[in-house]
C-alpha cells in the first residue's frame, strides 16, 4: 500500500512540472494505467500475468513432473499456466518452480502442486533379516530376482551381501506401507522355499531358472488346491520310451500340476489369436529397456505374456520411423518368434494417419512397397494400419491424411494384400476415399478397433461384405455400452478379436491370472473373447474358434491343422526317398528325420530336390493359403547348405547319447533352416567350439522355467521322494534329480550305470536333457519322473560352431575352449543369435553364433582373430 501511495505522489509532482506539454499528458496516462492495474490486482480482476515461485522438495520433483512430464502438463492444462524450474534458486533441499499466469490460475496451479505432493504415500523404512544362504536366491542371476521384486512391489530393496552363508543378512526396504508389505511377502516366500529345499551346501553355479516371478506366474493357493482336488481325475498310466514307468496312483502328497481355475487354461484347443497389436509400441513406449528389443526377450522378461493356448498374433508396424529395416524379413524383433514351432506370428506394415506426413516424404512409399514385397511369405500379411483420424488427438492435416490413405489403398490393390483400416470420427471422408480408389466391396479388409454405433457398423458391413470388424478390450469397460451392443449384434462370421496392445487393457477377470503388468498384450485377447461370449450367450471356445476362422479368411493365414494334405505329401515323398537309398542311410534317416536326409552321402539325385521343394512350399502355404497348387518338380529350389564330410565329430565317448526320440527332442525349425532366419539362444553347456548345447529363447524357455518350478515344488516333498525313489535304472531312462548342490530338480537321461567303489550303492552318470550337462549321481539321488513332466520337449540342442576348426590338429586346445566359454557367456544368460548353415552326417547342426550386442561380433571370427582357430569355408 505504501508503495502505491508513493507512486501516486511522485506521479502528481511530475504531472505538475510538465502540465503544459504533451509529454506531461503521456506520462500522466502511463502512471494512471499503472495505478489502475495495481488496483485491479488487489481486486482480482486483472488480465495481466503474475509469477509465483513454489519450493518443491528435491525428492518430490519427479512426482510433480510425472512420467515424461505427464503430471506437470496436466496441471498446466487445467490452470492455463506455464510452469518451469528456476535453476538459479535451487538449494540442496529444494528446487523452485515458477508458475506464470493469471492470478487465480497461478494460485490454483500452486494448490495442485501442493496437493500432488501431499497425496504421495509416506515413505517408510523397514529392516528385516534373512539367512545368508537365501541371499543368492533373493538376488537371482545377474540381480534378476531382486529387480523383479522391486519392479512388482515398487519398493527399494537394499541387500547386505557378504561371503558367509551362516550369518543373518540385513535387508532394508524403503517405500510406502503397501509397497513394503508386498516386497516383504515376496522375499519371505523365497526364504521359505530356500529353507524347504536347501540341502546344506552352496550352489556351485548360478540358478538355472531364469525367471522367478511369484507375482506373475500364478501358483494356486492351498485353498484353491483343496477346491480343485474334488475335480481332479485319477491319473492314468502312461508308459513312454526310455521313461521310468509311473504308477497309476501315487501314495504321496500331490501337487495339482494341470488343474486351474482360469478359463483360458481349460480351453480344449490352442486358438487364442490376437488379430491386431503393436509389439514395437510395447517395447518402445512401455518397457523402454535397451536390452529387450525382441518379442522373445519380452516374453522371457514378462512370462505372463506367454500362454500355452496362445496360437499367435499379428503385430502392426504403423509408424514409418520404426518400420523394420529393409532386407531383414522377418524383422529382427520377430525372427525368433517366427521360427518358433507352434507359434503363428505375422506382421503388417503401413502408416497410421497420425504419421501421414512422414509417408509423403521422399522415398517413403518406395520403402513401404519394398518392405511389403520382401516380407511376403516371411510373415508380412497386409498393408496397414492406415486411414483417417479426425479426433482431437491427431494434428495431421486432413488433406495430407487423405493423400497418404489413397496411396496405401492403391498399393494394397497393386500387391493384392489385405487392408487394415483405422477410421475414427471420419466415416464419411473414409468411405469417399475407398470409393475414389475403387476398392471392391469383397476386398479383404480388417476394420480395426470399432468404436462407433451399431447402425454405422451395419452400413459398413453392407458396403464391404468381404470385411471383418475388430473388437478390442474396450468392450470390457464399464461405460462402453455401445461397444458391447455392437459385439452382441455383430455376426460371428464378421468379427475378429484384437487387443490393440499396449492399449485398451481388458478389465475382465476369471479368464487369466493377474499378471502385474500395466499394458495390454496378445494373451489378453482371451479376456476380450470372454466378454463377447458373455454378452452373446455363447461359449468362449465358440467365439475363439469362429473369430480365428475369420482371421484365416481375411489375412490368408490357415488355421493350424488345415495343411494335413501337404503334410501327407511330404510323408509320402520321405517314404519313397528312404526306400530308394541303402540300408545304412535308411537307418540314419529313421533317427535323424527330414533335414538329416539332406546330408546323406548317398547320391539321391532329384529326390532330394523334390523333398526340399515340398518342404519350402509347405512353409509358404502356412503363410499364404493363396499360393499356387503344388506339383512336385514344378519349381527348382537351391539345396540346403552342405558341410564338409569326413571331419571327425567331437562327441567323444558319449557319441550317440543325444539321439533322442524326435517327439521329445527340441530342434531348429524347418523355417529357420529353409529361410536361413536366425533365432536367439543361450549357450547352456559346452565342451568345446565343436560341441556345445543351446536353448532357444522365448516361449519354450518360459515353459521350461515353469516346469522346473513345478518339479521342484513336487520333488521337494519328502513323501514324494520316498514314493518315487528308485533302486535300479537302465541306460536311456529319463529321471529327475538335482544338479550338484542346486536346490531345483531337473530332467536327466541315464547314460551309464556302475557300482560305486567301497560301497554297495550304484553310481549313475546322467545327461541333463534341458541343459547339456553331465554329472555322476548316486542312485538314492534319482527319482522316477511323473508323466506330466514329460510333455515339454527336451530343450538342449547340441551344436557345432560353423566355419572354424582347431588351429592345429583335430582337438581343441584348452585355451580355445576357455575363450569360447568367455565369448558365449555360458550359463550366464548371455543372448546370442544362432543361424543354422548345415548339418553334420551325425545330425548335429553347424551354426553361426553372433553376439547380440551393438558390435554384432561373430564368435567364429573372434576365435580366428585371437589365434585359437582357423577359418574353413563350408561348401554349398
PDB file of N, CA and C in Angstrom, residues 68-118:
ATOM      1  N   UNK A  68       7.521 -38.641 -18.084  1.00  0.00           N
ATOM      2  CA  UNK A  68       7.625 -37.871 -19.325  1.00  0.00           C
ATOM      3  C   UNK A  68       6.845 -36.550 -19.229  1.00  0.00           C
ATOM      4  N   UNK A  69       6.784 -35.976 -18.011  1.00  0.00           N
ATOM      5  CA  UNK A  69       6.138 -34.678 -17.833  1.00  0.00           C
ATOM      6  C   UNK A  69       4.627 -34.717 -17.784  1.00  0.00           C
ATOM      7  N   UNK A  70       4.024 -35.905 -17.575  1.00  0.00           N
ATOM      8  CA  UNK A  70       2.566 -36.030 -17.652  1.00  0.00           C
ATOM      9  C   UNK A  70       1.852 -35.222 -16.576  1.00  0.00           C
ATOM     10  N   UNK A  71       2.358 -35.245 -15.320  1.00  0.00           N
ATOM     11  CA  UNK A  71       1.676 -34.549 -14.220  1.00  0.00           C
ATOM     12  C   UNK A  71       1.719 -33.036 -14.387  1.00  0.00           C
ATOM     13  N   UNK A  72       2.893 -32.538 -14.713  1.00  0.00           N
ATOM     14  CA  UNK A  72       3.023 -31.083 -14.812  1.00  0.00           C
ATOM     15  C   UNK A  72       2.276 -30.552 -16.035  1.00  0.00           C
ATOM     16  N   UNK A  73       2.215 -31.350 -17.096  1.00  0.00           N
ATOM     17  CA  UNK A  73       1.435 -30.939 -18.272  1.00  0.00           C
ATOM     18  C   UNK A  73      -0.053 -30.898 -17.933  1.00  0.00           C
ATOM     19  N   UNK A  74      -0.505 -31.841 -17.128  1.00  0.00           N
ATOM     20  CA  UNK A  74      -1.911 -31.859 -16.732  1.00  0.00           C
ATOM     21  C   UNK A  74      -2.258 -30.641 -15.885  1.00  0.00           C
ATOM     22  N   UNK A  75      -1.367 -30.258 -14.963  1.00  0.00           N
ATOM     23  CA  UNK A  75      -1.604 -29.065 -14.134  1.00  0.00           C
ATOM     24  C   UNK A  75      -1.658 -27.823 -15.012  1.00  0.00           C
ATOM     25  N   UNK A  76      -0.735 -27.723 -15.974  1.00  0.00           N
ATOM     26  CA  UNK A  76      -0.720 -26.570 -16.877  1.00  0.00           C
ATOM     27  C   UNK A  76      -1.996 -26.502 -17.705  1.00  0.00           C
ATOM     28  N   UNK A  77      -2.475 -27.661 -18.162  1.00  0.00           N
ATOM     29  CA  UNK A  77      -3.685 -27.675 -18.989  1.00  0.00           C
ATOM     30  C   UNK A  77      -4.915 -27.271 -18.179  1.00  0.00           C
ATOM     31  N   UNK A  78      -5.007 -27.737 -16.930  1.00  0.00           N
ATOM     32  CA  UNK A  78      -6.168 -27.423 -16.091  1.00  0.00           C
ATOM     33  C   UNK A  78      -6.211 -25.951 -15.701  1.00  0.00           C
ATOM     34  N   UNK A  79      -5.045 -25.347 -15.502  1.00  0.00           N
ATOM     35  CA  UNK A  79      -4.988 -23.975 -14.979  1.00  0.00           C
ATOM     36  C   UNK A  79      -4.619 -22.936 -16.028  1.00  0.00           C
ATOM     37  N   UNK A  80      -4.256 -23.391 -17.228  1.00  0.00           N
ATOM     38  CA  UNK A  80      -3.842 -22.472 -18.296  1.00  0.00           C
ATOM     39  C   UNK A  80      -2.667 -21.603 -17.839  1.00  0.00           C
ATOM     40  N   UNK A  81      -1.713 -22.234 -17.194  1.00  0.00           N
ATOM     41  CA  UNK A  81      -0.495 -21.548 -16.762  1.00  0.00           C
ATOM     42  C   UNK A  81       0.719 -22.177 -17.411  1.00  0.00           C
ATOM     43  N   UNK A  82       1.857 -21.535 -17.238  1.00  0.00           N
ATOM     44  CA  UNK A  82       3.125 -22.085 -17.694  1.00  0.00           C
ATOM     45  C   UNK A  82       4.007 -22.291 -16.455  1.00  0.00           C
ATOM     46  N   UNK A  83       4.637 -23.481 -16.361  1.00  0.00           N
ATOM     47  CA  UNK A  83       5.457 -23.809 -15.191  1.00  0.00           C
ATOM     48  C   UNK A  83       6.845 -24.215 -15.663  1.00  0.00           C
ATOM     49  N   UNK A  84       7.861 -23.604 -15.075  1.00  0.00           N
ATOM     50  CA  UNK A  84       9.236 -24.001 -15.349  1.00  0.00           C
ATOM     51  C   UNK A  84      10.060 -23.900 -14.068  1.00  0.00           C
ATOM     52  N   UNK A  85      11.214 -24.566 -14.067  1.00  0.00           N
ATOM     53  CA  UNK A  85      12.060 -24.573 -12.868  1.00  0.00           C
ATOM     54  C   UNK A  85      13.152 -23.514 -12.998  1.00  0.00           C
ATOM     55  N   UNK A  86      13.368 -22.796 -11.912  1.00  0.00           N
ATOM     56  CA  UNK A  86      14.406 -21.752 -11.865  1.00  0.00           C
ATOM     57  C   UNK A  86      15.644 -22.358 -11.202  1.00  0.00           C
ATOM     58  N   UNK A  87      16.550 -22.812 -12.026  1.00  0.00           N
ATOM     59  CA  UNK A  87      17.744 -23.480 -11.514  1.00  0.00           C
ATOM     60  C   UNK A  87      18.605 -22.566 -10.654  1.00  0.00           C
ATOM     61  N   UNK A  88      18.549 -21.248 -10.903  1.00  0.00           N
ATOM     62  CA  UNK A  88      19.407 -20.345 -10.147  1.00  0.00           C
ATOM     63  C   UNK A  88      18.969 -20.221  -8.692  1.00  0.00           C
ATOM     64  N   UNK A  89      17.744 -20.642  -8.362  1.00  0.00           N
ATOM     65  CA  UNK A  89      17.233 -20.525  -6.997  1.00  0.00           C
ATOM     66  C   UNK A  89      17.260 -21.844  -6.238  1.00  0.00           C
ATOM     67  N   UNK A  90      17.671 -22.932  -6.887  1.00  0.00           N
ATOM     68  CA  UNK A  90      17.604 -24.229  -6.225  1.00  0.00           C
ATOM     69  C   UNK A  90      18.658 -24.356  -5.129  1.00  0.00           C
ATOM     70  N   UNK A  91      18.338 -25.159  -4.118  1.00  0.00           N
ATOM     71  CA  UNK A  91      19.241 -25.436  -2.998  1.00  0.00           C
ATOM     72  C   UNK A  91      19.428 -26.941  -2.881  1.00  0.00           C
ATOM     73  N   UNK A  92      20.153 -27.368  -1.852  1.00  0.00           N
ATOM     74  CA  UNK A  92      20.364 -28.794  -1.665  1.00  0.00           C
ATOM     75  C   UNK A  92      19.069 -29.514  -1.313  1.00  0.00           C
ATOM     76  N   UNK A  93      18.128 -28.815  -0.659  1.00  0.00           N
ATOM     77  CA  UNK A  93      16.886 -29.446  -0.231  1.00  0.00           C
ATOM     78  C   UNK A  93      15.724 -29.199  -1.189  1.00  0.00           C
ATOM     79  N   UNK A  94      15.760 -28.074  -1.918  1.00  0.00           N
ATOM     80  CA  UNK A  94      14.600 -27.695  -2.716  1.00  0.00           C
ATOM     81  C   UNK A  94      14.987 -27.302  -4.140  1.00  0.00           C
ATOM     82  N   UNK A  95      13.993 -27.478  -5.034  1.00  0.00           N
ATOM     83  CA  UNK A  95      14.032 -26.843  -6.341  1.00  0.00           C
ATOM     84  C   UNK A  95      12.845 -25.891  -6.414  1.00  0.00           C
ATOM     85  N   UNK A  96      12.953 -24.837  -7.214  1.00  0.00           N
ATOM     86  CA  UNK A  96      11.929 -23.792  -7.253  1.00  0.00           C
ATOM     87  C   UNK A  96      11.220 -23.837  -8.600  1.00  0.00           C
ATOM     88  N   UNK A  97       9.900 -24.014  -8.556  1.00  0.00           N
ATOM     89  CA  UNK A  97       9.074 -23.992  -9.763  1.00  0.00           C
ATOM     90  C   UNK A  97       8.425 -22.621  -9.885  1.00  0.00           C
ATOM     91  N   UNK A  98       8.538 -22.025 -11.037  1.00  0.00           N
ATOM     92  CA  UNK A  98       7.959 -20.709 -11.288  1.00  0.00           C
ATOM     93  C   UNK A  98       6.673 -20.882 -12.094  1.00  0.00           C
ATOM     94  N   UNK A  99       5.551 -20.400 -11.550  1.00  0.00           N
ATOM     95  CA  UNK A  99       4.245 -20.500 -12.203  1.00  0.00           C
ATOM     96  C   UNK A  99       3.888 -19.135 -12.769  1.00  0.00           C
ATOM     97  N   UNK A 100       3.590 -19.080 -14.053  1.00  0.00           N
ATOM     98  CA  UNK A 100       3.194 -17.819 -14.692  1.00  0.00           C
ATOM     99  C   UNK A 100       1.782 -17.968 -15.259  1.00  0.00           C
ATOM    100  N   UNK A 101       0.931 -16.976 -14.961  1.00  0.00           N
ATOM    101  CA  UNK A 101      -0.429 -16.986 -15.458  1.00  0.00           C
ATOM    102  C   UNK A 101      -1.256 -15.927 -14.760  1.00  0.00           C
ATOM    103  N   UNK A 102      -2.549 -15.953 -15.002  1.00  0.00           N
ATOM    104  CA  UNK A 102      -3.437 -15.028 -14.310  1.00  0.00           C
ATOM    105  C   UNK A 102      -3.422 -15.349 -12.821  1.00  0.00           C
ATOM    106  N   UNK A 103      -3.679 -14.372 -11.990  1.00  0.00           N
ATOM    107  CA  UNK A 103      -3.549 -14.597 -10.542  1.00  0.00           C
ATOM    108  C   UNK A 103      -4.311 -15.806 -10.036  1.00  0.00           C
ATOM    109  N   UNK A 104      -5.619 -15.908 -10.384  1.00  0.00           N
ATOM    110  CA  UNK A 104      -6.405 -17.048  -9.905  1.00  0.00           C
ATOM    111  C   UNK A 104      -5.863 -18.361 -10.438  1.00  0.00           C
ATOM    112  N   UNK A 105      -5.461 -18.367 -11.717  1.00  0.00           N
ATOM    113  CA  UNK A 105      -4.940 -19.583 -12.328  1.00  0.00           C
ATOM    114  C   UNK A 105      -3.619 -20.007 -11.686  1.00  0.00           C
ATOM    115  N   UNK A 106      -2.749 -19.019 -11.433  1.00  0.00           N
ATOM    116  CA  UNK A 106      -1.462 -19.327 -10.818  1.00  0.00           C
ATOM    117  C   UNK A 106      -1.642 -19.881  -9.406  1.00  0.00           C
ATOM    118  N   UNK A 107      -2.603 -19.284  -8.657  1.00  0.00           N
ATOM    119  CA  UNK A 107      -2.858 -19.793  -7.307  1.00  0.00           C
ATOM    120  C   UNK A 107      -3.410 -21.218  -7.348  1.00  0.00           C
ATOM    121  N   UNK A 108      -4.288 -21.498  -8.323  1.00  0.00           N
ATOM    122  CA  UNK A 108      -4.829 -22.851  -8.465  1.00  0.00           C
ATOM    123  C   UNK A 108      -3.718 -23.843  -8.808  1.00  0.00           C
ATOM    124  N   UNK A 109      -2.798 -23.449  -9.695  1.00  0.00           N
ATOM    125  CA  UNK A 109      -1.671 -24.322 -10.050  1.00  0.00           C
ATOM    126  C   UNK A 109      -0.803 -24.606  -8.825  1.00  0.00           C
ATOM    127  N   UNK A 110      -0.587 -23.572  -7.990  1.00  0.00           N
ATOM    128  CA  UNK A 110       0.192 -23.763  -6.766  1.00  0.00           C
ATOM    129  C   UNK A 110      -0.494 -24.772  -5.845  1.00  0.00           C
ATOM    130  N   UNK A 111      -1.819 -24.660  -5.722  1.00  0.00           N
ATOM    131  CA  UNK A 111      -2.578 -25.592  -4.883  1.00  0.00           C
ATOM    132  C   UNK A 111      -2.459 -27.012  -5.409  1.00  0.00           C
ATOM    133  N   UNK A 112      -2.573 -27.177  -6.730  1.00  0.00           N
ATOM    134  CA  UNK A 112      -2.489 -28.513  -7.325  1.00  0.00           C
ATOM    135  C   UNK A 112      -1.114 -29.136  -7.114  1.00  0.00           C
ATOM    136  N   UNK A 113      -0.069 -28.324  -7.167  1.00  0.00           N
ATOM    137  CA  UNK A 113       1.278 -28.840  -6.925  1.00  0.00           C
ATOM    138  C   UNK A 113       1.396 -29.345  -5.486  1.00  0.00           C
ATOM    139  N   UNK A 114       0.893 -28.540  -4.529  1.00  0.00           N
ATOM    140  CA  UNK A 114       0.955 -28.962  -3.128  1.00  0.00           C
ATOM    141  C   UNK A 114       0.097 -30.207  -2.889  1.00  0.00           C
ATOM    142  N   UNK A 115      -1.052 -30.294  -3.575  1.00  0.00           N
ATOM    143  CA  UNK A 115      -1.889 -31.486  -3.443  1.00  0.00           C
ATOM    144  C   UNK A 115      -1.183 -32.721  -3.985  1.00  0.00           C
ATOM    145  N   UNK A 116      -0.508 -32.561  -5.113  1.00  0.00           N
ATOM    146  CA  UNK A 116       0.234 -33.676  -5.706  1.00  0.00           C
ATOM    147  C   UNK A 116       1.286 -34.201  -4.745  1.00  0.00           C
ATOM    148  N   UNK A 117       1.953 -33.270  -4.057  1.00  0.00           N
ATOM    149  CA  UNK A 117       2.983 -33.678  -3.102  1.00  0.00           C
ATOM    150  C   UNK A 117       2.359 -34.336  -1.872  1.00  0.00           C
ATOM    151  N   UNK A 118       1.283 -33.724  -1.358  1.00  0.00           N
ATOM    152  CA  UNK A 118       0.675 -34.239  -0.128  1.00  0.00           C
ATOM    153  C   UNK A 118       0.014 -35.591  -0.322  1.00  0.00           C
TER     154      UNK A 118
END
